[in-house]
Amino acid sequence: MATEPGSQFQQAPAQGLPPDAVLLVELPFTEAELVSLRPAVAAHADAAGMPADRVDALVFVAYELATNVVRHGGGVGGMQLWTAADAIYCRVSDQGPGIPAGIDGRAQPEPGSPASRGLWLVRTLADGMHIDAGAGDSRGSIVTATIGFRREGTFVQYPDD
Amino acid sequence: MSGTSVEDLKPGDHACLTFSDNDERLDIVAAFVRDGLRLGQKVLCLTESVSQTALSDELAARGVGIGSAARSGQLQVAASGQFFTPQGSFDPSATIVRWQAQIDQANRDGYGGLRVTGDMCWALRPVGGVADLMEYESRLTRMLAGQNATAACQFDRQCFDTVTLATAADNHSMNVTAVTYHDDALLRICRQHVPTGVRIAGEIDYRAIEPLTLALSEALSLDDHIDVNLTQLRFMDTTTAGVIVQTALGLTGRQRMTVRCTRISFDVLAALGMQEQARVTLTTARHGD
């Protein structure tokens, strides 16, 4: 299941991650593990020093990417959480048919339309999102979302706080 | 045992009111008080876990107009201990006598009856006489039947053991609980009485789409103003956020929806365009507010 403690320093960062990135945990999943991913991701992010509001965003993003794999990406996936320089990188891979061209979460879906809603939300809540084709053969996909310890971009004024 | 809705209580009823958390308790108590005030009844709230000031504030915050009723004496908020254990121990016979005195006084004062709700958590302490509590509840059931008075005794499901709760249920004339669409260790979806709407607490994802859709569509058919209370919701996934947005799109005419939620749910719903919908107000509340 999860990576042994101590082995984290031995693994070189995956492609596209900062060279000093450290692997926090590796979590294989199917539909049965979706719910337990949430507290697991929250616990590792909290232990890495991530503020609570950013942990909430990371849990949402991680769960959404894993759900995509279960529903559209062949049902079996792997999640890695990496950390470097006040950010956590959530990398979710699968061996499914791949994410169709044109679906990248860049366009806001019409209210009420379910199409590409998930990736749009991941892109909106994360500080960065990158989609790669799976390694090896042409099948599968790898999505990496970055959540900073501090929220980037425009300051949000919440009503009634 | 299945529950009755608080809105269906009638004179003569002696209800065992159980709840899962304080927000749910306050919602049911608010409905109990609101209905009593509307019916011109004298309303007595006996409280302990929630301070008397906090209870008055909560009733007002939920939209129950208590100002004039509190000033006139129609609504009284008092400590549970004052009523049940005025001398430090519990005396069932003396308590029954106090009940009859309250009923008679309400009638003399020209009220349309008496309504009393009491927080029973005082009975969790080693109070003298508490062993006779269930015998007292049974006597009160017989005593209230046929009188112009309604009682709702609040038993916290998180504090009382299951045997006590079952015995309490047997010794009242009915059980009052929230109208529940889904209830398990992670998620609770209930009808909210005051303000009217739906309350979703815990963690929700696509597996609960059926009870969520049912709860929201019933609210859509019943309420002019739907209050979607997500203040105790720790997690919401894309699918369920989509159902809430879809419900908002179904608002018609003068219908309005207010969604109160945590910051993360706010961000998710805002990203799906919820704030731009004309009939919707989206606000945040911190955990535990």
Short mmCIF file of C-alpha atoms in Angstrom, two decimals:
data_model
loop_
_atom_site.label_atom_id
_atom_site.label_comp_id
_atom_site.label_asym_id
_atom_site.label_seq_id
_atom_site.Cartn_x
_atom_site.Cartn_y
_atom_site.Cartn_z
CA MET A 1 0.00 0.00 0.00
CA ALA A 2 1.57 3.26 1.13
CA THR A 3 5.29 3.97 0.74
CA GLU A 4 7.46 2.96 3.67
CA PRO A 5 8.55 5.85 5.86
CA GLY A 6 12.18 6.69 5.16
CA SER A 7 12.04 5.57 1.55
CA GLN A 8 10.82 9.02 0.59
CA PHE A 9 14.36 10.42 0.33
CA GLN A 10 15.48 7.69 -2.05
CA GLN A 11 13.02 8.36 -4.83
CA ALA A 12 13.96 10.89 -7.51
CA PRO A 13 11.19 13.39 -8.25
CA ALA A 14 8.93 12.47 -11.13
CA GLN A 15 9.20 14.37 -14.37
CA GLY A 16 7.90 17.93 -14.21
CA LEU A 17 8.30 18.27 -10.45
CA PRO A 18 10.90 20.50 -8.76
CA PRO A 19 14.25 18.68 -8.32
CA ASP A 20 14.06 19.00 -4.53
CA ALA A 21 10.54 17.56 -4.33
CA VAL A 22 10.09 14.91 -1.65
CA LEU A 23 7.55 12.11 -1.93
CA LEU A 24 5.11 12.23 0.98
CA VAL A 25 3.00 9.20 0.16
CA GLU A 26 1.91 6.91 -2.63
CA LEU A 27 -1.68 5.71 -2.57
CA PRO A 28 -3.02 3.20 -5.08
CA PHE A 29 -6.80 3.31 -5.39
CA THR A 30 -9.95 1.90 -6.93
CA GLU A 31 -13.51 3.01 -6.23
CA ALA A 32 -13.42 1.26 -2.85
CA GLU A 33 -10.56 3.52 -1.66
CA LEU A 34 -12.02 6.84 -2.86
CA VAL A 35 -13.54 7.82 0.48
CA SER A 36 -10.49 6.83 2.53
CA LEU A 37 -8.26 8.90 0.22
CA ARG A 38 -9.77 12.07 1.70
CA PRO A 39 -8.60 11.67 5.32
CA ALA A 40 -5.29 10.18 4.11
CA VAL A 41 -4.52 13.18 1.89
CA ALA A 42 -5.61 15.57 4.64
CA ALA A 43 -3.40 13.88 7.23
CA HIS A 44 -0.26 13.93 5.03
CA ALA A 45 -0.83 17.55 3.99
CA ASP A 46 -1.42 18.61 7.57
CA ALA A 47 1.74 16.80 8.70
CA ALA A 48 3.67 18.60 5.95
CA GLY A 49 2.61 21.93 7.47
CA MET A 50 -0.05 22.96 4.99
CA PRO A 51 -2.61 25.48 6.40
CA ALA A 52 -6.13 24.07 6.95
CA ASP A 53 -7.85 26.06 4.18
CA ARG A 54 -5.30 24.83 1.64
CA VAL A 55 -5.69 21.26 2.92
CA ASP A 56 -9.41 21.57 2.10
CA ALA A 57 -8.55 22.63 -1.46
CA LEU A 58 -5.99 19.83 -1.84
CA VAL A 59 -8.46 17.19 -0.59
CA PHE A 60 -11.07 18.42 -3.07
CA VAL A 61 -8.60 18.38 -5.97
CA ALA A 62 -7.10 14.99 -5.05
CA TYR A 63 -10.52 13.39 -4.65
CA GLU A 64 -11.77 14.88 -7.92
CA LEU A 65 -8.76 13.61 -9.90
CA ALA A 66 -9.11 10.15 -8.33
CA THR A 67 -12.85 10.10 -9.08
CA ASN A 68 -12.09 10.93 -12.71
CA VAL A 69 -9.84 7.87 -12.90
CA VAL A 70 -12.49 5.64 -11.33
CA ARG A 71 -15.22 6.89 -13.66
CA HIS A 72 -13.42 7.59 -16.92
CA GLY A 73 -9.83 6.38 -16.58
CA GLY A 74 -10.17 2.63 -16.33
CA GLY A 75 -11.08 2.39 -12.64
CA VAL A 76 -7.61 1.80 -11.21
CA GLY A 77 -5.14 4.55 -10.41
CA GLY A 78 -2.26 5.72 -8.30
CA MET A 79 -1.84 8.94 -6.37
CA GLN A 80 1.44 10.47 -5.25
CA LEU A 81 1.74 13.48 -3.01
CA TRP A 82 5.05 15.35 -3.36
CA THR A 83 6.12 18.44 -1.46
CA ALA A 84 8.63 21.17 -2.24
CA ALA A 85 8.93 24.87 -1.39
CA ASP A 86 5.62 25.50 0.37
CA ALA A 87 3.50 23.55 -2.09
CA ILE A 88 2.10 20.05 -2.46
CA TYR A 89 1.96 18.35 -5.83
CA CYS A 90 -0.84 15.82 -6.28
CA ARG A 91 -0.01 13.47 -9.14
CA VAL A 92 -2.68 11.03 -10.26
CA SER A 93 -2.02 8.44 -12.95
CA ASP A 94 -4.06 5.74 -14.66
CA GLN A 95 -3.88 3.23 -17.51
CA GLY A 96 -7.25 4.17 -18.98
CA PRO A 97 -8.12 5.47 -22.44
CA GLY A 98 -6.55 8.86 -21.75
CA ILE A 99 -8.20 12.27 -21.42
CA PRO A 100 -9.80 13.22 -24.74
CA ALA A 101 -8.18 16.10 -26.64
CA GLY A 102 -9.85 19.42 -25.91
CA ILE A 103 -10.87 18.49 -22.35
CA ASP A 104 -8.43 20.43 -20.23
CA GLY A 105 -10.62 22.32 -17.78
CA ARG A 106 -9.78 25.70 -19.30
CA ALA A 107 -13.34 26.65 -20.25
CA GLN A 108 -15.95 27.39 -17.58
CA PRO A 109 -18.86 25.01 -18.10
CA GLU A 110 -22.35 26.48 -18.47
CA PRO A 111 -24.17 26.50 -15.10
CA GLY A 112 -25.91 23.15 -14.75
CA SER A 113 -23.82 21.45 -17.43
CA PRO A 114 -21.89 18.44 -16.14
CA ALA A 115 -19.40 18.46 -19.05
CA SER A 116 -15.73 18.92 -17.94
CA ARG A 117 -16.90 20.37 -14.65
CA GLY A 118 -14.40 18.35 -12.64
CA LEU A 119 -11.25 19.49 -14.43
CA TRP A 120 -12.53 23.07 -14.48
CA LEU A 121 -12.88 22.95 -10.69
CA VAL A 122 -9.43 21.38 -10.27
CA ARG A 123 -7.89 24.09 -12.45
CA THR A 124 -9.79 26.82 -10.56
CA LEU A 125 -8.95 25.62 -7.04
CA ALA A 126 -5.36 24.52 -7.73
CA ASP A 127 -2.50 26.93 -8.30
CA GLY A 128 -1.48 24.89 -11.33
CA MET A 129 -2.58 21.82 -13.27
CA HIS A 130 -0.71 19.85 -15.89
CA ILE A 131 -2.00 16.97 -18.02
CA ASP A 132 0.39 14.43 -19.57
CA ALA A 133 -0.16 11.31 -21.60
CA GLY A 134 0.68 8.18 -19.64
CA ALA A 135 4.21 6.87 -19.63
CA GLY A 136 5.12 3.78 -21.68
CA ASP A 137 2.46 2.97 -24.25
CA SER A 138 -0.03 5.47 -25.57
CA ARG A 139 -2.70 4.65 -23.00
CA GLY A 140 -3.37 6.39 -19.72
CA SER A 141 -2.90 9.86 -18.36
CA ILE A 142 -1.03 11.66 -15.59
CA VAL A 143 -2.51 14.79 -14.07
CA THR A 144 -0.45 16.88 -11.67
CA ALA A 145 -2.11 19.61 -9.61
CA THR A 146 -0.15 22.06 -7.47
CA ILE A 147 -1.59 23.52 -4.28
CA GLY A 148 0.51 26.21 -2.62
CA PHE A 149 0.59 26.66 1.13
CA ARG A 150 -0.72 30.16 0.45
CA ARG A 151 -3.47 30.89 -1.99
CA GLU A 152 -2.21 32.55 -5.15
CA GLY A 153 -4.03 34.97 -7.40
CA THR A 154 -6.76 37.39 -6.49
CA PHE A 155 -7.75 37.94 -2.90
CA VAL A 156 -11.19 36.52 -2.24
CA GLN A 157 -13.48 38.51 0.01
CA TYR A 158 -15.83 36.00 1.59
CA PRO A 159 -19.26 37.38 2.54
CA ASP A 160 -20.48 37.10 6.15
CA ASP A 161 -17.20 35.82 7.60
CA MET B 1 -39.08 3.95 16.31
CA SER B 2 -39.90 6.38 13.55
CA GLY B 3 -40.30 10.03 14.46
CA THR B 4 -42.99 12.66 14.21
CA SER B 5 -42.18 16.08 12.81
CA VAL B 6 -42.11 18.82 15.44
CA GLU B 7 -44.64 20.72 13.32
CA ASP B 8 -47.25 18.00 13.93
CA LEU B 9 -47.28 18.27 17.75
CA LYS B 10 -50.68 18.91 19.34
CA PRO B 11 -51.95 19.75 22.84
CA GLY B 12 -51.72 16.68 25.09
CA ASP B 13 -48.57 15.42 23.36
CA HIS B 14 -45.52 14.53 25.43
CA ALA B 15 -42.68 14.16 22.95
CA CYS B 16 -39.24 12.65 23.31
CA LEU B 17 -37.12 14.92 21.12
CA THR B 18 -33.82 13.38 20.01
CA PHE B 19 -31.16 15.02 17.88
CA SER B 20 -27.65 14.35 16.57
CA ASP B 21 -25.97 17.71 17.06
CA ASN B 22 -26.66 21.09 18.56
CA ASP B 23 -27.56 22.77 15.27
CA GLU B 24 -30.24 20.13 14.69
CA ARG B 25 -31.56 20.56 18.25
CA LEU B 26 -31.79 24.33 17.86
CA ASP B 27 -33.61 23.97 14.54
CA ILE B 28 -36.30 21.73 16.09
CA VAL B 29 -36.57 23.89 19.22
CA ALA B 30 -36.92 27.00 17.03
CA ALA B 31 -39.81 25.37 15.14
CA PHE B 32 -41.43 24.32 18.45
CA VAL B 33 -41.19 27.89 19.81
CA ARG B 34 -42.31 29.51 16.55
CA ASP B 35 -45.44 27.33 16.32
CA GLY B 36 -46.31 27.97 19.99
CA LEU B 37 -46.01 31.73 19.61
CA ARG B 38 -48.11 31.66 16.44
CA LEU B 39 -50.84 29.72 18.29
CA GLY B 40 -50.86 32.26 21.11
CA GLN B 41 -49.55 29.71 23.60
CA LYS B 42 -47.33 30.39 26.57
CA VAL B 43 -43.89 28.99 25.66
CA LEU B 44 -41.34 27.92 28.24
CA CYS B 45 -37.82 26.91 27.15
CA LEU B 46 -35.75 25.13 29.78
CA THR B 47 -32.13 25.08 28.72
CA GLU B 48 -28.79 23.94 30.06
CA SER B 49 -26.21 22.94 27.37
CA VAL B 50 -26.98 26.19 25.59
CA SER B 51 -26.98 29.25 27.86
CA GLN B 52 -30.21 31.21 28.18
CA THR B 53 -28.74 34.20 26.35
CA ALA B 54 -27.30 32.03 23.59
CA LEU B 55 -30.65 30.27 23.12
CA SER B 56 -32.50 33.59 22.77
CA ASP B 57 -29.85 34.78 20.30
CA GLU B 58 -30.12 31.54 18.30
CA LEU B 59 -33.92 31.77 18.09
CA ALA B 60 -33.67 35.34 16.84
CA ALA B 61 -30.88 34.48 14.37
CA ARG B 62 -33.07 31.74 12.90
CA GLY B 63 -35.82 34.26 12.21
CA VAL B 64 -38.18 33.49 15.10
CA GLY B 65 -39.54 36.88 16.20
CA ILE B 66 -39.15 36.62 19.97
CA GLY B 67 -38.74 40.27 20.99
CA SER B 68 -42.30 41.16 21.95
CA ALA B 69 -43.07 37.64 23.24
CA ALA B 70 -40.05 37.80 25.55
CA ARG B 71 -41.05 41.27 26.80
CA SER B 72 -44.68 40.28 27.42
CA GLY B 73 -43.73 37.04 29.17
CA GLN B 74 -45.36 34.83 26.49
CA LEU B 75 -41.90 33.35 25.94
CA GLN B 76 -39.77 32.46 28.94
CA VAL B 77 -36.26 31.07 28.72
CA ALA B 78 -35.07 29.55 32.00
CA ALA B 79 -32.49 27.10 33.32
CA SER B 80 -33.49 23.41 33.27
CA GLY B 81 -32.17 23.01 36.82
CA GLN B 82 -34.53 25.68 38.10
CA PHE B 83 -37.52 23.61 36.99
CA PHE B 84 -36.35 20.02 37.52
CA THR B 85 -34.00 20.27 40.49
CA PRO B 86 -34.80 23.51 42.33
CA GLN B 87 -33.55 22.08 45.65
CA GLY B 88 -30.63 20.26 44.06
CA SER B 89 -32.38 16.91 43.71
CA PHE B 90 -35.15 15.62 41.46
CA ASP B 91 -38.60 15.04 42.94
CA PRO B 92 -41.02 13.57 40.34
CA SER B 93 -44.20 14.37 42.32
CA ALA B 94 -43.17 17.96 43.02
CA THR B 95 -42.25 18.38 39.33
CA ILE B 96 -45.69 17.12 38.24
CA VAL B 97 -47.26 19.62 40.65
CA ARG B 98 -45.14 22.41 39.07
CA TRP B 99 -46.38 21.31 35.64
CA GLN B 100 -50.01 21.58 36.70
CA ALA B 101 -49.32 25.02 38.20
CA GLN B 102 -47.76 26.19 34.90
CA ILE B 103 -50.72 24.88 32.89
CA ASP B 104 -53.23 26.54 35.23
CA GLN B 105 -51.29 29.82 35.19
CA ALA B 106 -51.14 29.86 31.36
CA ASN B 107 -54.91 29.34 31.25
CA ARG B 108 -55.52 32.10 33.84
CA ASP B 109 -53.26 34.45 31.86
CA GLY B 110 -55.44 33.89 28.79
CA TYR B 111 -52.91 32.01 26.65
CA GLY B 112 -54.10 29.43 24.13
CA GLY B 113 -52.29 26.68 26.02
CA LEU B 114 -48.81 25.88 27.30
CA ARG B 115 -45.74 24.62 25.45
CA VAL B 116 -42.64 23.50 27.30
CA THR B 117 -39.39 22.16 25.92
CA GLY B 118 -36.63 21.12 28.27
CA ASP B 119 -32.98 20.14 27.83
CA MET B 120 -32.73 16.89 29.83
CA CYS B 121 -28.93 16.80 30.03
CA TRP B 122 -29.13 17.64 33.75
CA ALA B 123 -30.18 13.99 34.17
CA LEU B 124 -26.69 12.87 33.07
CA ARG B 125 -25.31 14.13 36.38
CA PRO B 126 -25.51 12.12 39.60
CA VAL B 127 -28.54 14.08 40.82
CA GLY B 128 -30.58 12.61 43.67
CA GLY B 129 -33.89 11.17 42.48
CA VAL B 130 -32.79 10.87 38.84
CA ALA B 131 -33.40 7.11 39.00
CA ASP B 132 -37.12 7.96 38.99
CA LEU B 133 -36.88 10.01 35.78
CA MET B 134 -38.51 7.43 33.51
CA GLU B 135 -41.35 6.79 35.95
CA TYR B 136 -41.85 10.57 35.99
CA GLU B 137 -41.89 10.75 32.18
CA SER B 138 -44.53 8.03 32.13
CA ARG B 139 -46.66 9.90 34.72
CA LEU B 140 -46.25 13.14 32.73
CA THR B 141 -47.50 11.37 29.57
CA ARG B 142 -50.70 10.36 31.40
CA MET B 143 -51.05 13.74 33.10
CA LEU B 144 -50.67 15.80 29.89
CA ALA B 145 -53.09 13.68 27.84
CA GLY B 146 -56.29 15.67 27.52
CA GLN B 147 -54.74 18.90 28.84
CA ASN B 148 -54.08 22.03 26.81
CA ALA B 149 -50.32 21.61 27.03
CA THR B 150 -47.51 20.18 24.92
CA ALA B 151 -44.11 19.02 26.17
CA ALA B 152 -40.94 18.19 24.23
CA CYS B 153 -38.11 16.71 26.30
CA GLN B 154 -34.71 17.05 24.61
CA PHE B 155 -32.48 13.95 24.79
CA ASP B 156 -29.06 14.30 23.13
CA ARG B 157 -28.29 11.08 21.22
CA GLN B 158 -24.57 11.74 21.65
CA CYS B 159 -24.82 11.87 25.47
CA PHE B 160 -27.52 9.45 26.61
CA ASP B 161 -26.88 5.72 26.24
CA THR B 162 -29.06 3.69 23.91
CA VAL B 163 -30.91 1.89 26.73
CA THR B 164 -31.89 5.20 28.33
CA LEU B 165 -32.94 6.58 24.94
CA ALA B 166 -35.09 3.52 24.24
CA THR B 167 -36.68 3.72 27.70
CA ALA B 168 -37.27 7.45 27.24
CA ALA B 169 -38.96 6.78 23.88
CA ASP B 170 -41.26 4.21 25.54
CA ASN B 171 -42.29 6.58 28.32
CA HIS B 172 -43.25 9.51 26.09
CA SER B 173 -46.31 9.53 23.85
CA MET B 174 -44.25 10.08 20.69
CA ASN B 175 -40.79 10.69 19.28
CA VAL B 176 -39.80 13.89 17.54
CA THR B 177 -36.78 13.79 15.25
CA ALA B 178 -35.56 15.73 12.26
CA VAL B 179 -37.05 14.62 8.94
CA THR B 180 -34.05 12.73 7.60
CA TYR B 181 -33.23 11.88 3.98
CA HIS B 182 -29.93 10.21 4.73
CA ASP B 183 -28.16 9.29 7.93
CA ASP B 184 -24.92 7.40 8.43
CA ALA B 185 -21.62 7.94 10.21
CA LEU B 186 -20.32 10.33 7.54
CA LEU B 187 -23.37 12.19 6.30
CA ARG B 188 -26.70 13.50 7.54
CA ILE B 189 -29.24 15.16 5.24
CA CYS B 190 -32.25 16.63 7.06
CA ARG B 191 -35.17 18.89 6.39
CA GLN B 192 -34.52 22.19 8.18
CA HIS B 193 -37.54 23.82 9.82
CA VAL B 194 -36.32 27.32 10.68
CA PRO B 195 -35.42 28.82 8.27
CA THR B 196 -37.08 26.34 5.92
CA GLY B 197 -34.77 24.33 3.73
CA VAL B 198 -32.26 21.51 3.86
CA ARG B 199 -29.37 20.88 6.21
CA ILE B 200 -26.43 18.75 5.08
CA ALA B 201 -23.75 17.88 7.64
CA GLY B 202 -20.59 15.76 7.42
CA GLU B 203 -19.13 14.70 4.06
CA ILE B 204 -21.09 14.26 0.84
CA ASP B 205 -20.16 12.71 -2.49
CA TYR B 206 -21.82 11.17 -5.56
CA ARG B 207 -23.02 8.11 -3.62
CA ALA B 208 -25.60 10.31 -1.84
CA ILE B 209 -26.96 11.89 -4.99
CA GLU B 210 -30.41 10.27 -4.61
CA PRO B 211 -31.27 11.45 -1.08
CA LEU B 212 -29.72 14.86 -1.86
CA THR B 213 -31.82 15.27 -4.99
CA LEU B 214 -34.95 14.19 -3.11
CA ALA B 215 -34.29 16.61 -0.21
CA LEU B 216 -33.66 19.55 -2.54
CA SER B 217 -36.56 18.83 -4.86
CA GLU B 218 -38.94 18.58 -1.89
CA ALA B 219 -37.63 21.95 -0.66
CA LEU B 220 -38.11 23.32 -4.16
CA SER B 221 -41.76 22.25 -4.12
CA LEU B 222 -42.45 23.40 -0.52
CA ASP B 223 -40.53 26.60 0.16
CA ASP B 224 -40.49 30.12 -1.23
CA HIS B 225 -37.13 30.67 0.38
CA ILE B 226 -34.87 27.63 0.53
CA ASP B 227 -32.09 27.83 3.10
CA VAL B 228 -29.39 25.33 2.16
CA ASN B 229 -27.38 24.96 5.36
CA LEU B 230 -23.93 23.55 4.57
CA THR B 231 -22.20 25.14 7.56
CA GLN B 232 -21.37 21.75 9.09
CA LEU B 233 -20.45 20.14 5.75
CA ARG B 234 -16.72 19.33 5.69
CA PHE B 235 -16.55 17.94 2.17
CA MET B 236 -18.61 18.24 -1.00
CA ASP B 237 -17.61 16.75 -4.35
CA THR B 238 -18.22 18.05 -7.86
CA THR B 239 -21.29 15.88 -8.47
CA THR B 240 -23.15 17.06 -5.38
CA ALA B 241 -22.13 20.69 -5.98
CA GLY B 242 -23.65 20.25 -9.44
CA VAL B 243 -26.94 19.05 -7.92
CA ILE B 244 -27.11 22.19 -5.77
CA VAL B 245 -26.43 24.41 -8.79
CA GLN B 246 -29.08 22.48 -10.74
CA THR B 247 -31.61 23.03 -7.95
CA ALA B 248 -30.90 26.76 -8.02
CA LEU B 249 -31.59 26.74 -11.77
CA GLY B 250 -35.01 25.25 -10.95
CA LEU B 251 -36.08 28.22 -8.79
CA THR B 252 -39.16 29.88 -10.24
CA GLY B 253 -41.11 33.12 -9.75
CA ARG B 254 -40.53 34.58 -6.32
CA GLN B 255 -38.49 31.65 -5.03
CA ARG B 256 -35.11 32.42 -3.49
CA MET B 257 -32.25 30.27 -2.25
CA THR B 258 -29.61 31.05 0.35
CA VAL B 259 -26.61 28.75 0.57
CA ARG B 260 -24.54 29.03 3.75
CA CYS B 261 -21.31 27.09 3.61
CA THR B 262 -17.61 26.78 4.45
CA ARG B 263 -14.97 28.55 2.38
CA ILE B 264 -14.05 25.51 0.31
CA SER B 265 -17.69 24.85 -0.59
CA PHE B 266 -18.04 28.54 -1.37
CA ASP B 267 -15.08 28.33 -3.78
CA VAL B 268 -16.50 25.23 -5.48
CA LEU B 269 -20.03 26.65 -5.87
CA ALA B 270 -18.70 30.05 -6.96
CA ALA B 271 -16.52 28.38 -9.63
CA LEU B 272 -19.68 26.72 -10.97
CA GLY B 273 -21.34 30.12 -11.37
CA MET B 274 -23.61 29.97 -8.30
CA GLN B 275 -23.01 33.60 -7.32
CA GLU B 276 -24.13 34.86 -10.71
CA GLN B 277 -27.57 33.27 -10.40
CA ALA B 278 -30.17 35.96 -9.81
CA ARG B 279 -32.23 34.23 -7.12
CA VAL B 280 -29.30 32.89 -5.10
CA THR B 281 -27.34 34.27 -2.15
CA LEU B 282 -24.08 32.47 -1.38
CA THR B 283 -22.47 33.15 1.99
CA THR B 284 -19.73 31.65 4.14
CA ALA B 285 -19.77 30.60 7.77
CA ARG B 286 -16.80 29.16 9.59
CA HIS B 287 -16.91 25.64 11.06
CA GLY B 288 -18.90 25.66 14.27
CA ASP B 289 -20.62 28.99 13.62
#
